[in-house]
mmCIF file of C-alpha atoms and ligand atoms in Angstrom:
data_model
loop_
_atom_site.group_PDB
_atom_site.id
_atom_site.type_symbol
_atom_site.label_atom_id
_atom_site.label_comp_id
_atom_site.label_asym_id
_atom_site.label_seq_id
_atom_site.Cartn_x
_atom_site.Cartn_y
_atom_site.Cartn_z
ATOM 1 C CA MET A 1 79.619 2.528 13.450
ATOM 2 C CA GLU A 2 82.192 1.193 11.021
ATOM 3 C CA LYS A 3 85.541 2.932 10.794
ATOM 4 C CA LEU A 4 85.313 5.818 8.355
ATOM 5 C CA ASP A 5 87.847 7.008 5.818
ATOM 6 C CA SER A 6 87.902 10.347 4.024
ATOM 7 C CA ASN A 7 85.828 9.031 1.080
ATOM 8 C CA LYS A 8 83.034 7.799 3.296
ATOM 9 C CA LEU A 9 83.156 10.957 5.392
ATOM 10 C CA GLU A 10 83.008 13.098 2.285
ATOM 11 C CA ALA A 11 79.985 11.112 1.154
ATOM 12 C CA ARG A 12 78.309 11.712 4.537
ATOM 13 C CA PHE A 13 79.128 15.421 4.271
ATOM 14 C CA LYS A 14 77.614 15.627 0.777
ATOM 15 C CA GLU A 15 74.522 13.847 1.982
ATOM 16 C CA PHE A 16 74.163 16.340 4.845
ATOM 17 C CA CYS A 17 74.375 19.157 2.275
ATOM 18 C CA LYS A 18 71.986 17.463 -0.156
ATOM 19 C CA ASN A 19 69.384 17.061 2.572
ATOM 20 C CA LEU A 20 69.469 20.750 3.466
ATOM 21 C CA SER A 21 66.269 22.517 2.466
ATOM 22 C CA LYS A 22 64.641 25.899 2.862
ATOM 23 C CA GLU A 23 62.536 24.535 5.742
ATOM 24 C CA ASP A 24 65.670 23.936 7.793
ATOM 25 C CA LYS A 25 66.601 26.197 10.692
ATOM 26 C CA VAL A 26 70.355 26.115 10.967
ATOM 27 C CA ALA A 27 72.511 27.192 13.912
ATOM 28 C CA ILE A 28 76.267 27.688 13.774
ATOM 29 C CA ILE A 29 78.380 27.494 16.920
ATOM 30 C CA HIS A 30 81.966 28.636 16.463
ATOM 31 C CA HIS A 31 85.162 29.118 18.406
ATOM 32 C CA SER A 32 85.541 32.796 19.309
ATOM 33 C CA ASP A 33 88.877 33.430 17.586
ATOM 34 C CA ALA A 34 89.593 34.524 14.011
ATOM 35 C CA ASP A 35 89.641 31.011 12.567
ATOM 36 C CA GLY A 36 86.383 30.283 14.386
ATOM 37 C CA ILE A 37 84.615 33.400 13.090
ATOM 38 C CA CYS A 38 85.935 33.053 9.536
ATOM 39 C CA SER A 39 84.963 29.388 9.319
ATOM 40 C CA ALA A 40 81.524 30.336 10.659
ATOM 41 C CA VAL A 41 81.062 33.042 8.000
ATOM 42 C CA ILE A 42 82.179 30.611 5.276
ATOM 43 C CA THR A 43 79.781 27.980 6.625
ATOM 44 C CA GLY A 44 76.894 30.451 6.911
ATOM 45 C CA LYS A 45 77.427 31.629 3.345
ATOM 46 C CA ALA A 46 77.449 28.041 2.119
ATOM 47 C CA ILE A 47 74.225 27.325 4.022
ATOM 48 C CA GLU A 48 72.592 30.348 2.425
ATOM 49 C CA LYS A 49 73.693 29.186 -1.021
ATOM 50 C CA LEU A 50 72.344 25.701 -0.382
ATOM 51 C CA THR A 51 69.047 26.570 1.340
ATOM 52 C CA GLY A 52 68.286 30.138 0.311
ATOM 53 C CA ASN A 53 68.269 31.134 3.994
ATOM 54 C CA LYS A 54 70.819 32.549 6.375
ATOM 55 C CA PRO A 55 71.604 30.618 9.554
ATOM 56 C CA VAL A 56 69.061 31.610 12.242
ATOM 57 C CA VAL A 57 71.494 31.452 15.163
ATOM 58 C CA VAL A 58 75.243 32.056 15.182
ATOM 59 C CA ARG A 59 77.004 32.049 18.544
ATOM 60 C CA PRO A 60 80.578 31.817 19.868
ATOM 61 C CA TYR A 61 81.731 29.137 22.296
ATOM 62 C CA GLU A 62 84.936 28.935 24.295
ATOM 63 C CA TYR A 63 85.929 25.762 26.090
ATOM 64 C CA GLY A 64 84.074 25.402 29.350
ATOM 65 C CA ASN A 65 82.072 28.638 29.069
ATOM 66 C CA ARG A 66 78.728 27.586 30.472
ATOM 67 C CA SER A 67 76.972 30.910 29.985
ATOM 68 C CA GLN A 68 77.740 30.783 26.261
ATOM 69 C CA VAL A 69 76.182 27.328 26.099
ATOM 70 C CA ARG A 70 73.108 28.603 27.937
ATOM 71 C CA LYS A 71 72.738 31.591 25.622
ATOM 72 C CA ALA A 72 73.220 29.507 22.468
ATOM 73 C CA THR A 73 70.768 26.851 23.629
ATOM 74 C CA GLU A 74 68.158 29.425 24.577
ATOM 75 C CA LEU A 75 68.314 31.005 21.124
ATOM 76 C CA MET A 76 68.351 27.652 19.341
ATOM 77 C CA LYS A 77 65.166 26.617 21.129
ATOM 78 C CA LYS A 78 63.499 29.948 20.466
ATOM 79 C CA GLU A 79 64.344 29.782 16.751
ATOM 80 C CA LYS A 80 63.341 26.107 16.559
ATOM 81 C CA VAL A 81 66.716 25.085 15.194
ATOM 82 C CA ASN A 82 66.739 21.565 13.758
ATOM 83 C CA LYS A 83 70.274 21.436 12.376
ATOM 84 C CA ALA A 84 73.398 22.519 14.223
ATOM 85 C CA ILE A 85 76.860 23.055 12.815
ATOM 86 C CA PHE A 86 79.931 23.315 15.049
ATOM 87 C CA VAL A 87 83.062 24.832 13.540
ATOM 88 C CA ASP A 88 86.599 25.069 14.943
ATOM 89 C CA ILE A 89 85.512 23.570 18.277
ATOM 90 C CA GLY A 90 87.122 20.391 19.601
ATOM 91 C CA ILE A 91 83.738 19.393 20.939
ATOM 92 C CA ASP A 92 84.820 15.770 21.457
ATOM 93 C CA GLY A 93 87.367 16.930 24.025
ATOM 94 C CA ALA A 94 85.467 19.912 25.473
ATOM 95 C CA PRO A 95 83.793 20.041 28.890
ATOM 96 C CA HIS A 96 80.462 20.438 27.071
ATOM 97 C CA GLY A 97 79.215 17.891 24.566
ATOM 98 C CA LEU A 98 76.921 18.206 21.558
ATOM 99 C CA GLU A 99 73.955 17.110 23.665
ATOM 100 C CA ASP A 100 74.448 20.101 25.976
ATOM 101 C CA PHE A 101 73.492 22.493 23.220
ATOM 102 C CA CYS A 102 70.119 21.548 21.889
ATOM 103 C CA PRO A 103 67.919 18.722 20.781
ATOM 104 C CA PHE A 104 68.758 18.875 17.064
ATOM 105 C CA GLU A 105 67.841 16.422 14.340
ATOM 106 C CA LYS A 106 71.153 16.548 12.534
ATOM 107 C CA CYS A 107 74.518 17.927 13.355
ATOM 108 C CA LEU A 108 77.701 18.670 11.420
ATOM 109 C CA VAL A 109 81.101 19.191 13.047
ATOM 110 C CA ILE A 110 83.971 20.763 11.072
ATOM 111 C CA ASP A 111 87.112 20.889 13.171
ATOM 112 C CA HIS A 112 90.885 20.512 13.224
ATOM 113 C CA HIS A 113 91.665 20.068 16.931
ATOM 114 C CA LYS A 114 93.189 16.881 18.237
ATOM 115 C CA MET A 115 90.661 14.066 18.120
ATOM 116 C CA TYR A 116 89.677 12.452 21.396
ATOM 117 C CA LYS A 117 86.601 10.588 20.262
ATOM 118 C CA ASP A 118 84.935 9.789 16.947
ATOM 119 C CA LEU A 119 81.418 11.205 17.309
ATOM 120 C CA ASN A 120 80.088 9.988 13.963
ATOM 121 C CA ASP A 121 76.685 8.396 14.267
ATOM 122 C CA GLU A 122 73.248 8.535 12.648
ATOM 123 C CA LYS A 123 72.648 12.108 13.767
ATOM 124 C CA VAL A 124 76.162 13.444 13.667
ATOM 125 C CA VAL A 125 78.523 14.021 10.729
ATOM 126 C CA PHE A 126 81.840 14.490 12.484
ATOM 127 C CA LEU A 127 84.668 15.789 10.291
ATOM 128 C CA LYS A 128 88.179 16.284 11.593
ATOM 129 C CA SER A 129 90.662 17.708 9.128
ATOM 130 C CA GLN A 130 93.137 14.960 9.996
ATOM 131 C CA PHE A 131 90.950 12.540 8.023
ATOM 132 C CA PHE A 132 91.471 14.658 4.924
ATOM 133 C CA THR A 133 95.130 15.649 5.005
ATOM 134 C CA ASP A 134 98.615 14.354 5.646
ATOM 135 C CA MET A 135 99.792 17.693 7.005
ATOM 136 C CA ASP A 136 99.682 18.391 10.740
ATOM 137 C CA SER A 137 95.953 18.870 11.297
ATOM 138 C CA SER A 138 96.547 21.979 13.427
ATOM 139 C CA ASN A 139 97.576 23.629 10.128
ATOM 140 C CA TYR A 140 94.514 22.477 8.216
ATOM 141 C CA VAL A 141 92.561 25.233 9.956
ATOM 142 C CA ALA A 142 88.780 25.176 10.202
ATOM 143 C CA SER A 143 88.344 28.103 7.767
ATOM 144 C CA LYS A 144 90.336 26.449 4.994
ATOM 145 C CA PHE A 145 88.803 23.061 5.767
ATOM 146 C CA ALA A 146 85.249 24.473 5.579
ATOM 147 C CA PHE A 147 86.162 26.427 2.433
ATOM 148 C CA ASP A 148 87.407 23.217 0.761
ATOM 149 C CA LEU A 149 84.521 21.066 1.985
ATOM 150 C CA PHE A 150 81.723 23.396 0.872
ATOM 151 C CA GLY A 151 83.707 24.042 -2.300
ATOM 152 C CA LYS A 152 82.871 20.444 -3.240
ATOM 153 C CA VAL A 153 79.133 21.183 -3.280
ATOM 154 C CA THR A 154 78.867 24.859 -4.264
ATOM 155 C CA ASP A 155 80.993 27.717 -5.577
ATOM 156 C CA MET A 156 82.942 29.176 -2.646
ATOM 157 C CA GLU A 157 85.677 31.074 -4.516
ATOM 158 C CA GLU A 158 84.553 34.532 -3.390
ATOM 159 C CA PHE A 159 85.280 33.574 0.236
ATOM 160 C CA ASP A 160 88.941 32.716 -0.301
ATOM 161 C CA TRP A 161 90.010 35.822 1.655
ATOM 162 C CA LEU A 162 88.135 34.568 4.751
ATOM 163 C CA ALA A 163 89.988 31.263 4.516
ATOM 164 C CA CYS A 164 93.223 33.280 4.399
ATOM 165 C CA VAL A 165 92.337 35.323 7.491
ATOM 166 C CA GLY A 166 91.597 32.071 9.361
ATOM 167 C CA ILE A 167 94.930 30.644 8.210
ATOM 168 C CA LEU A 168 96.812 33.687 9.503
ATOM 169 C CA GLY A 169 94.798 33.662 12.721
ATOM 170 C CA ASP A 170 95.885 30.114 13.516
ATOM 171 C CA MET A 171 99.469 30.884 12.432
ATOM 172 C CA SER A 172 99.430 28.409 9.560
ATOM 173 C CA PHE A 173 100.720 30.670 6.793
ATOM 174 C CA LYS A 174 103.759 28.480 6.109
ATOM 175 C CA ALA A 175 101.549 25.516 5.288
ATOM 176 C CA TRP A 176 99.375 27.585 2.893
ATOM 177 C CA LYS A 177 101.859 30.023 1.358
ATOM 178 C CA ASP A 178 100.783 29.291 -2.214
ATOM 179 C CA PHE A 179 97.074 29.543 -1.507
ATOM 180 C CA VAL A 180 97.468 32.819 0.390
ATOM 181 C CA LYS A 181 99.769 34.307 -2.262
ATOM 182 C CA LYS A 182 97.421 33.291 -5.047
ATOM 183 C CA THR A 183 94.507 34.894 -3.203
ATOM 184 C CA ILE A 184 96.228 38.230 -2.623
ATOM 185 C CA GLU A 185 97.419 38.349 -6.232
ATOM 186 C CA LYS A 186 93.978 37.561 -7.557
ATOM 187 C CA ARG A 187 92.403 40.241 -5.369
ATOM 188 C CA ASN A 188 95.202 42.699 -5.870
ATOM 189 C CA VAL A 189 95.633 43.160 -2.117
ATOM 190 C CA SER A 190 98.493 42.516 0.302
ATOM 191 C CA MET A 191 99.403 40.509 3.376
ATOM 192 C CA THR A 192 98.957 43.727 5.349
ATOM 193 C CA TRP A 193 95.385 43.916 4.080
ATOM 194 C CA LEU A 194 94.677 40.393 5.340
ATOM 195 C CA TYR A 195 96.306 41.144 8.672
ATOM 196 C CA ARG A 196 94.043 44.149 9.143
ATOM 197 C CA PHE A 197 91.036 41.815 9.295
ATOM 198 C CA LEU A 198 92.855 39.608 11.730
ATOM 199 C CA ASP A 199 93.652 42.547 14.022
ATOM 200 C CA LEU A 200 90.083 43.777 13.802
ATOM 201 C CA ILE A 201 88.618 40.402 14.781
ATOM 202 C CA ALA A 202 91.219 40.029 17.531
ATOM 203 C CA SER A 203 90.493 43.449 18.984
ATOM 204 C CA VAL A 204 86.759 42.737 19.181
ATOM 205 C CA GLU A 205 87.418 39.327 20.724
ATOM 206 C CA VAL A 206 89.679 40.923 23.323
ATOM 207 C CA VAL A 207 88.145 44.322 24.037
ATOM 208 C CA ALA A 208 84.434 43.826 23.272
ATOM 209 C CA LYS A 209 83.712 40.129 23.144
ATOM 210 C CA ASP A 210 79.975 40.629 23.643
ATOM 211 C CA ARG A 211 79.940 42.232 20.206
ATOM 212 C CA LEU A 212 81.353 39.183 18.405
ATOM 213 C CA PRO A 213 77.912 38.195 17.072
ATOM 214 C CA GLU A 214 77.549 41.703 15.597
ATOM 215 C CA LEU A 215 80.977 41.459 14.032
ATOM 216 C CA TYR A 216 79.951 38.140 12.521
ATOM 217 C CA TRP A 217 77.041 39.755 10.687
ATOM 218 C CA GLU A 218 79.173 42.717 9.672
ATOM 219 C CA LEU A 219 81.547 40.278 7.954
ATOM 220 C CA TYR A 220 78.664 38.248 6.597
ATOM 221 C CA ASP A 221 76.699 41.146 5.116
ATOM 222 C CA ALA A 222 79.620 43.211 3.834
ATOM 223 C CA LYS A 223 79.184 44.027 0.125
ATOM 224 C CA ASN A 224 82.899 44.559 0.012
ATOM 225 C CA PRO A 225 85.330 42.979 2.468
ATOM 226 C CA ALA A 226 87.048 46.348 2.835
ATOM 227 C CA ASP A 227 83.832 47.901 4.259
ATOM 228 C CA VAL A 228 84.387 45.879 7.419
ATOM 229 C CA LEU A 229 87.684 47.667 7.970
ATOM 230 C CA GLU A 230 85.872 51.004 8.001
ATOM 231 C CA SER A 231 83.164 49.826 10.412
ATOM 232 C CA SER A 232 82.584 51.082 13.958
ATOM 233 C CA PHE A 233 84.588 48.114 15.247
ATOM 234 C CA GLN A 234 87.842 49.756 14.323
ATOM 235 C CA LYS A 235 87.707 51.868 17.479
ATOM 236 C CA TYR A 236 88.837 48.789 19.454
ATOM 237 C CA LEU A 237 92.038 48.415 17.470
ATOM 238 C CA LYS A 238 94.008 51.059 19.313
ATOM 239 C CA ILE A 239 93.109 49.739 22.772
ATOM 240 C CA PHE A 240 93.995 46.208 21.701
ATOM 241 C CA LYS A 241 97.313 47.103 20.109
ATOM 242 C CA GLU A 242 98.477 49.288 22.987
ATOM 243 C CA GLU A 243 97.900 46.603 25.582
ATOM 244 C CA LYS A 244 99.366 43.829 23.410
ATOM 245 C CA ASP A 245 102.484 45.815 22.530
ATOM 246 C CA SER A 246 103.251 46.749 26.113
ATOM 247 C CA LEU A 247 102.882 43.123 27.278
ATOM 248 C CA VAL A 248 105.122 41.893 24.458
ATOM 249 C CA GLU A 249 107.670 44.563 25.284
ATOM 250 C CA GLU A 250 107.885 43.486 28.941
ATOM 251 C CA PHE A 251 108.467 39.847 28.077
ATOM 252 C CA ASP A 252 112.266 39.914 28.201
ATOM 253 C CA LYS A 253 112.406 41.786 31.478
ATOM 254 C CA LYS A 254 109.751 39.811 33.312
ATOM 255 C CA SER A 255 110.076 36.260 32.084
ATOM 256 C CA GLU A 256 111.799 33.457 33.940
ATOM 257 C CA LYS A 257 114.343 31.722 31.697
ATOM 258 C CA PHE A 258 115.560 28.126 31.637
ATOM 259 C CA PRO A 259 118.214 28.138 28.867
ATOM 260 C CA LYS A 260 119.125 24.429 29.073
ATOM 261 C CA ILE A 261 115.584 23.326 28.302
ATOM 262 C CA GLU A 262 114.868 26.310 26.012
ATOM 263 C CA LEU A 263 111.973 27.414 28.205
ATOM 264 C CA CYS A 264 110.657 30.874 29.106
ATOM 265 C CA ILE A 265 107.828 31.380 31.586
ATOM 266 C CA TYR A 266 106.178 34.786 31.557
ATOM 267 C CA PRO A 267 103.684 35.656 34.316
ATOM 268 C CA PHE A 268 101.482 38.687 33.724
ATOM 269 C CA ARG A 269 98.248 40.490 34.502
ATOM 270 C CA ALA A 270 96.174 42.072 31.790
ATOM 271 C CA LYS A 271 93.203 44.372 31.679
ATOM 272 C CA HIS A 272 91.605 42.255 28.966
ATOM 273 C CA GLU A 273 91.630 38.554 29.702
ATOM 274 C CA ASN A 274 91.551 37.298 26.111
ATOM 275 C CA ILE A 275 94.674 39.160 25.073
ATOM 276 C CA LYS A 276 96.852 36.273 26.231
ATOM 277 C CA SER A 277 96.916 34.266 23.015
ATOM 278 C CA TYR A 278 97.736 37.322 20.902
ATOM 279 C CA VAL A 279 100.620 38.259 23.164
ATOM 280 C CA ILE A 280 102.059 34.752 23.104
ATOM 281 C CA ASN A 281 101.635 34.390 19.333
ATOM 282 C CA GLU A 282 103.718 37.481 18.798
ATOM 283 C CA ILE A 283 106.395 36.385 21.256
ATOM 284 C CA SER A 284 106.667 32.890 19.813
ATOM 285 C CA GLU A 285 106.967 34.283 16.273
ATOM 286 C CA MET A 286 110.060 36.099 17.503
ATOM 287 C CA LYS A 287 111.354 33.039 19.369
ATOM 288 C CA PRO A 288 110.354 29.963 17.352
ATOM 289 C CA ASN A 289 113.027 27.800 18.978
ATOM 290 C CA LYS A 290 111.873 28.347 22.540
ATOM 291 C CA THR A 291 109.062 26.817 24.530
ATOM 292 C CA ILE A 292 107.085 29.846 25.677
ATOM 293 C CA ILE A 293 104.581 29.653 28.512
ATOM 294 C CA LEU A 294 102.435 32.603 29.539
ATOM 295 C CA ILE A 295 100.875 32.569 32.973
ATOM 296 C CA GLN A 296 97.905 34.834 33.481
ATOM 297 C CA TYR A 297 96.558 35.629 36.943
ATOM 298 C CA LEU A 298 92.789 35.996 37.108
ATOM 299 C CA GLU A 299 90.731 37.639 39.857
ATOM 300 C CA THR A 300 88.929 34.353 40.437
ATOM 301 C CA GLY A 301 91.977 32.667 41.971
ATOM 302 C CA ILE A 302 92.535 30.681 38.812
ATOM 303 C CA VAL A 303 95.638 30.989 36.683
ATOM 304 C CA ARG A 304 95.342 30.399 32.972
ATOM 305 C CA PHE A 305 98.319 29.490 30.855
ATOM 306 C CA SER A 306 99.177 29.258 27.162
ATOM 307 C CA ALA A 307 102.130 27.551 25.568
ATOM 308 C CA ARG A 308 103.734 27.784 22.133
ATOM 309 C CA ARG A 309 106.541 26.049 20.286
ATOM 310 C CA GLN A 310 106.984 26.773 16.602
ATOM 311 C CA ASP A 311 109.891 24.513 15.598
ATOM 312 C CA GLY A 312 108.165 21.272 16.591
ATOM 313 C CA LYS A 313 110.829 20.190 19.087
ATOM 314 C CA VAL A 314 108.331 20.110 21.960
ATOM 315 C CA LYS A 315 104.655 19.200 21.654
ATOM 316 C CA VAL A 316 103.106 21.709 24.006
ATOM 317 C CA ASN A 317 99.684 20.033 24.152
ATOM 318 C CA ASP A 318 101.338 16.890 25.529
ATOM 319 C CA LEU A 319 103.595 18.958 27.802
ATOM 320 C CA LEU A 320 100.668 20.801 29.404
ATOM 321 C CA THR A 321 98.388 17.767 29.701
ATOM 322 C CA GLU A 322 101.211 15.901 31.408
ATOM 323 C CA ALA A 323 102.016 18.847 33.697
ATOM 324 C CA VAL A 324 98.444 19.214 35.048
ATOM 325 C CA LYS A 325 98.150 15.518 35.875
ATOM 326 C CA GLY A 326 97.350 15.066 39.555
ATOM 327 C CA ILE A 327 96.540 18.757 40.040
ATOM 328 C CA PRO A 328 92.972 19.177 41.343
ATOM 329 C CA ARG A 329 90.803 21.073 38.820
ATOM 330 C CA GLY A 330 93.762 21.393 36.461
ATOM 331 C CA SER A 331 92.954 21.195 32.765
ATOM 332 C CA ALA A 332 94.852 21.532 29.491
ATOM 333 C CA GLY A 333 94.555 20.795 25.789
ATOM 334 C CA GLY A 334 95.163 22.076 22.268
ATOM 335 C CA HIS A 335 97.504 21.600 19.329
ATOM 336 C CA ALA A 336 101.133 20.448 19.223
ATOM 337 C CA PRO A 337 102.472 23.986 18.489
ATOM 338 C CA ALA A 338 99.823 25.852 20.559
ATOM 339 C CA ALA A 339 97.974 24.783 23.682
ATOM 340 C CA ALA A 340 96.394 26.215 26.822
ATOM 341 C CA GLY A 341 94.855 25.348 30.166
ATOM 342 C CA SER A 342 94.344 26.405 33.762
ATOM 343 C CA VAL A 343 95.060 25.472 37.378
ATOM 344 C CA PRO A 344 93.947 26.876 40.740
ATOM 345 C CA ARG A 345 96.385 29.532 41.932
ATOM 346 C CA GLN A 346 97.641 27.494 44.905
ATOM 347 C CA HIS A 347 98.884 24.784 42.519
ATOM 348 C CA LEU A 348 100.827 27.071 40.196
ATOM 349 C CA SER A 349 104.245 26.232 41.633
ATOM 350 C CA LYS A 350 103.502 22.512 41.337
ATOM 351 C CA PHE A 351 102.494 23.038 37.730
ATOM 352 C CA LYS A 352 105.694 24.952 36.952
ATOM 353 C CA LYS A 353 107.812 22.319 38.636
ATOM 354 C CA ASN A 354 106.113 19.624 36.577
ATOM 355 C CA VAL A 355 106.800 21.517 33.339
ATOM 356 C CA VAL A 356 110.484 21.864 34.166
ATOM 357 C CA THR A 357 110.825 18.202 35.205
ATOM 358 C CA ILE A 358 109.099 16.924 32.048
ATOM 359 C CA LEU A 359 111.270 19.076 29.779
ATOM 360 C CA GLU A 360 114.485 18.159 31.623
ATOM 361 C CA LYS A 361 113.703 14.492 31.064
ATOM 362 C CA GLN A 362 112.948 15.136 27.402
ATOM 363 C CA TYR A 363 116.178 17.094 26.871
ATOM 364 C CA GLU A 364 118.293 14.407 28.517
ATOM 365 C CA LYS A 365 117.494 12.014 25.691
HETATM 366 MN MN1 MN B 401 91.244 26.888 14.505
#
């Protein structure tokens, strides 16, 4: 296919929307974090406006999670889905490809992760936010990107708050200050109000991830956004916050520090596996000028790690990808300010050594 610019991609997007009809059975597959869920609600609402019907399948997907693929595919077949939409998933760089999900007629991808491969073809409309913005694409989060895209074909204004929650979830407030401020003024709410949604989504993702699909429909069907805050999901908040706070608190005591290369490595065990990214987000907000790496030991003999760097001095996606090179079954990926990956336990020390060596070289310059 010819090389596509934002005008041609926008035209392809509009054509995808124009061809939507009430006969279509639409599935939405989304990343399981706040930006993923919010972009999926925005997308579902747009689909309902355009076709008169809600999406028939909405499922979360995390990189490499085969059972989620199986579950999604099973439901998509059962519901006879013919159009699939992937939001906030770097499917071009993921261990599973589009073809692993379902035989669909048409597919739309709305994403802002680093691009590994242009998947545009006859069947696939593949939209990366980097085609549409000059800002760092990690900041043009999927929720805001979907909000803007569907805003070109239908009225999306009432979902501005969901775009804001996605923005906060992916830590991109600085890039969208004006939009977020305008939204809270218009709605006569506060930043705290927005953060309450973020905490609620995070606590379900961490403490009760099997209930994410239910939370999706709670957000989708809410007459009033505030109703969601009073829902039964709020019981997970306390559990989530207690565990997160205690892990954040132990950071200083338990982390290994490398002052010359502005690096801190924090190994930990947690009751809830998915808490890792919330712990590291909080730590890196406090220490924007440090490269923070969290190492999480899992029962399976695998260690997962996350890295953050807020001031842009180190690109942690490149750092991690470089550091897992040559390590059997090592993998890593993500954004410049936020990335993650895993290695088998027996290779952890090699991985750490690689990180230190790479940074030392970089700091010498
Ligand atoms: Mn995202």
